[in-house]
JSON list of C-alpha atoms in Angstrom, two decimals:
[
{"chain": "N", "resi": 1, "resn": "VAL", "atom": "CA", "xyz": [59.95, 59.98, -18.36]},
{"chain": "N", "resi": 2, "resn": "VAL", "atom": "CA", "xyz": [57.05, 59.63, -20.78]},
{"chain": "N", "resi": 3, "resn": "MET", "atom": "CA", "xyz": [53.96, 58.05, -19.26]},
{"chain": "N", "resi": 4, "resn": "THR", "atom": "CA", "xyz": [50.46, 57.29, -20.55]},
{"chain": "N", "resi": 5, "resn": "THR", "atom": "CA", "xyz": [47.61, 55.94, -18.45]},
{"chain": "N", "resi": 6, "resn": "PRO", "atom": "CA", "xyz": [43.81, 55.86, -18.58]},
{"chain": "N", "resi": 7, "resn": "PHE", "atom": "CA", "xyz": [43.73, 55.72, -14.74]},
{"chain": "N", "resi": 8, "resn": "SER", "atom": "CA", "xyz": [41.35, 52.75, -14.94]},
{"chain": "N", "resi": 9, "resn": "TRP", "atom": "CA", "xyz": [41.51, 51.32, -11.44]},
{"chain": "N", "resi": 10, "resn": "LEU", "atom": "CA", "xyz": [40.05, 47.82, -11.28]},
{"chain": "N", "resi": 11, "resn": "PRO", "atom": "CA", "xyz": [40.51, 45.51, -8.27]},
{"chain": "N", "resi": 12, "resn": "GLN", "atom": "CA", "xyz": [41.13, 42.47, -10.48]},
{"chain": "N", "resi": 13, "resn": "PHE", "atom": "CA", "xyz": [44.34, 44.13, -11.78]},
{"chain": "N", "resi": 14, "resn": "THR", "atom": "CA", "xyz": [45.47, 46.42, -8.93]},
{"chain": "N", "resi": 15, "resn": "GLU", "atom": "CA", "xyz": [44.72, 46.00, -5.22]},
{"chain": "N", "resi": 16, "resn": "ARG", "atom": "CA", "xyz": [42.77, 49.01, -3.88]},
{"chain": "N", "resi": 17, "resn": "GLN", "atom": "CA", "xyz": [45.51, 50.00, -1.43]},
{"chain": "N", "resi": 18, "resn": "HIS", "atom": "CA", "xyz": [47.79, 50.66, -4.45]},
{"chain": "N", "resi": 19, "resn": "TRP", "atom": "CA", "xyz": [45.35, 52.92, -6.33]},
{"chain": "N", "resi": 20, "resn": "LEU", "atom": "CA", "xyz": [46.60, 56.48, -6.88]},
{"chain": "N", "resi": 21, "resn": "GLY", "atom": "CA", "xyz": [43.04, 57.82, -6.96]},
{"chain": "N", "resi": 22, "resn": "GLY", "atom": "CA", "xyz": [39.48, 57.07, -7.89]},
{"chain": "N", "resi": 23, "resn": "TYR", "atom": "CA", "xyz": [38.18, 57.00, -4.33]},
{"chain": "N", "resi": 24, "resn": "TYR", "atom": "CA", "xyz": [37.18, 59.20, -1.40]},
{"chain": "N", "resi": 25, "resn": "ASN", "atom": "CA", "xyz": [39.55, 59.66, 1.55]},
{"chain": "N", "resi": 26, "resn": "ASN", "atom": "CA", "xyz": [37.16, 59.10, 4.46]},
{"chain": "N", "resi": 27, "resn": "LYS", "atom": "CA", "xyz": [35.68, 55.73, 5.42]},
{"chain": "N", "resi": 28, "resn": "ASP", "atom": "CA", "xyz": [33.19, 54.60, 8.02]},
{"chain": "N", "resi": 29, "resn": "ASP", "atom": "CA", "xyz": [34.07, 52.52, 11.11]},
{"chain": "N", "resi": 30, "resn": "GLU", "atom": "CA", "xyz": [33.99, 49.23, 9.18]},
{"chain": "N", "resi": 31, "resn": "GLY", "atom": "CA", "xyz": [36.42, 50.49, 6.53]},
{"chain": "N", "resi": 32, "resn": "GLN", "atom": "CA", "xyz": [33.75, 50.63, 3.83]},
{"chain": "N", "resi": 33, "resn": "GLN", "atom": "CA", "xyz": [33.20, 53.69, 1.67]},
{"chain": "N", "resi": 34, "resn": "GLN", "atom": "CA", "xyz": [30.37, 55.87, 2.93]},
{"chain": "N", "resi": 35, "resn": "GLN", "atom": "CA", "xyz": [27.32, 56.89, 0.90]},
{"chain": "N", "resi": 36, "resn": "GLN", "atom": "CA", "xyz": [28.21, 59.38, -1.85]},
{"chain": "N", "resi": 37, "resn": "GLN", "atom": "CA", "xyz": [26.40, 62.27, -0.16]},
{"chain": "N", "resi": 38, "resn": "GLN", "atom": "CA", "xyz": [28.48, 61.69, 2.99]},
{"chain": "N", "resi": 39, "resn": "GLN", "atom": "CA", "xyz": [31.86, 61.08, 1.38]},
{"chain": "N", "resi": 40, "resn": "GLY", "atom": "CA", "xyz": [34.85, 63.32, 1.96]},
{"chain": "N", "resi": 41, "resn": "GLU", "atom": "CA", "xyz": [37.44, 64.67, -0.43]},
{"chain": "N", "resi": 42, "resn": "ALA", "atom": "CA", "xyz": [37.77, 62.92, -3.79]},
{"chain": "N", "resi": 43, "resn": "ILE", "atom": "CA", "xyz": [41.30, 61.62, -4.41]},
{"chain": "N", "resi": 44, "resn": "HIS", "atom": "CA", "xyz": [42.27, 62.14, -8.06]},
{"chain": "N", "resi": 45, "resn": "SER", "atom": "CA", "xyz": [44.93, 59.96, -9.68]},
{"chain": "N", "resi": 46, "resn": "MET", "atom": "CA", "xyz": [46.65, 62.80, -11.54]},
{"chain": "N", "resi": 47, "resn": "ASP", "atom": "CA", "xyz": [47.04, 64.83, -8.33]},
{"chain": "N", "resi": 48, "resn": "THR", "atom": "CA", "xyz": [48.62, 61.86, -6.56]},
{"chain": "N", "resi": 49, "resn": "LEU", "atom": "CA", "xyz": [50.88, 61.11, -9.53]},
{"chain": "N", "resi": 50, "resn": "LYS", "atom": "CA", "xyz": [52.13, 64.73, -9.53]},
{"chain": "N", "resi": 51, "resn": "GLN", "atom": "CA", "xyz": [52.91, 64.50, -5.79]},
{"chain": "N", "resi": 52, "resn": "VAL", "atom": "CA", "xyz": [54.78, 61.20, -6.16]},
{"chain": "N", "resi": 53, "resn": "MET", "atom": "CA", "xyz": [56.80, 62.38, -9.16]},
{"chain": "N", "resi": 54, "resn": "LYS", "atom": "CA", "xyz": [57.67, 65.71, -7.48]},
{"chain": "N", "resi": 55, "resn": "ARG", "atom": "CA", "xyz": [58.77, 63.88, -4.33]},
{"chain": "N", "resi": 56, "resn": "ASN", "atom": "CA", "xyz": [61.10, 61.80, -6.52]},
{"chain": "N", "resi": 57, "resn": "GLY", "atom": "CA", "xyz": [62.65, 64.85, -8.18]},
{"chain": "N", "resi": 58, "resn": "PHE", "atom": "CA", "xyz": [60.62, 65.10, -11.40]},
{"chain": "N", "resi": 59, "resn": "GLU", "atom": "CA", "xyz": [59.06, 68.17, -12.95]},
{"chain": "N", "resi": 60, "resn": "LEU", "atom": "CA", "xyz": [55.97, 67.90, -15.17]},
{"chain": "N", "resi": 61, "resn": "ILE", "atom": "CA", "xyz": [56.82, 69.57, -18.49]},
{"chain": "N", "resi": 62, "resn": "HIS", "atom": "CA", "xyz": [53.88, 68.47, -20.65]},
{"chain": "N", "resi": 63, "resn": "GLU", "atom": "CA", "xyz": [50.50, 66.75, -20.37]},
{"chain": "N", "resi": 64, "resn": "GLU", "atom": "CA", "xyz": [47.73, 66.03, -22.85]},
{"chain": "N", "resi": 65, "resn": "ASN", "atom": "CA", "xyz": [44.81, 63.71, -23.48]},
{"chain": "N", "resi": 66, "resn": "MET", "atom": "CA", "xyz": [45.66, 60.99, -26.00]},
{"chain": "N", "resi": 67, "resn": "PRO", "atom": "CA", "xyz": [43.20, 58.74, -27.86]},
{"chain": "N", "resi": 68, "resn": "LEU", "atom": "CA", "xyz": [43.79, 55.00, -27.75]},
{"chain": "N", "resi": 69, "resn": "LEU", "atom": "CA", "xyz": [42.08, 52.20, -29.65]},
{"chain": "N", "resi": 70, "resn": "ILE", "atom": "CA", "xyz": [42.20, 48.69, -28.19]},
{"chain": "N", "resi": 71, "resn": "ARG", "atom": "CA", "xyz": [41.26, 45.79, -30.45]},
{"chain": "N", "resi": 72, "resn": "GLU", "atom": "CA", "xyz": [39.62, 43.03, -28.44]},
{"chain": "N", "resi": 73, "resn": "HIS", "atom": "CA", "xyz": [38.92, 40.85, -31.49]},
{"chain": "N", "resi": 74, "resn": "GLN", "atom": "CA", "xyz": [38.06, 41.21, -35.18]},
{"chain": "N", "resi": 75, "resn": "ARG", "atom": "CA", "xyz": [34.72, 42.93, -34.55]},
{"chain": "N", "resi": 76, "resn": "LYS", "atom": "CA", "xyz": [35.11, 44.56, -31.16]},
{"chain": "N", "resi": 77, "resn": "TYR", "atom": "CA", "xyz": [37.17, 47.61, -30.20]},
{"chain": "N", "resi": 78, "resn": "GLN", "atom": "CA", "xyz": [37.43, 49.92, -27.22]},
{"chain": "N", "resi": 79, "resn": "TYR", "atom": "CA", "xyz": [38.07, 53.63, -27.72]},
{"chain": "N", "resi": 80, "resn": "ILE", "atom": "CA", "xyz": [39.48, 55.35, -24.65]},
{"chain": "N", "resi": 81, "resn": "VAL", "atom": "CA", "xyz": [41.33, 58.55, -23.87]},
{"chain": "N", "resi": 82, "resn": "THR", "atom": "CA", "xyz": [44.52, 58.25, -21.82]},
{"chain": "N", "resi": 83, "resn": "LYS", "atom": "CA", "xyz": [46.46, 60.95, -20.00]},
{"chain": "N", "resi": 84, "resn": "GLY", "atom": "CA", "xyz": [49.90, 61.45, -21.50]},
{"chain": "N", "resi": 85, "resn": "THR", "atom": "CA", "xyz": [52.59, 63.13, -19.39]},
{"chain": "N", "resi": 86, "resn": "VAL", "atom": "CA", "xyz": [56.25, 64.04, -19.87]},
{"chain": "N", "resi": 87, "resn": "TRP", "atom": "CA", "xyz": [58.50, 64.50, -16.82]},
{"chain": "N", "resi": 88, "resn": "ARG", "atom": "CA", "xyz": [62.06, 65.84, -16.46]},
{"chain": "N", "resi": 89, "resn": "LYS", "atom": "CA", "xyz": [64.40, 64.92, -13.61]},
{"chain": "N", "resi": 90, "resn": "ASN", "atom": "CA", "xyz": [65.53, 68.00, -11.67]}
]
């Protein structure tokens, strides 16, 4: 499997409960994220992706940062860096 992703988690595209990372694991009594100085462990998307792929029998054989240019219109572009990964089924 070859996969590229910028890990850009935005609620208008992906519901928060489906995010692989980009949040802290502890919440207050109302389910809201706590103040940054009181937050718990940061959940990173790449760590979660590795766990999910390993659980499904895949081994990470290569990863690298990959530049990506998105043309929004004739005069506006976005330059981002995605994470590219290559996985092999065990």
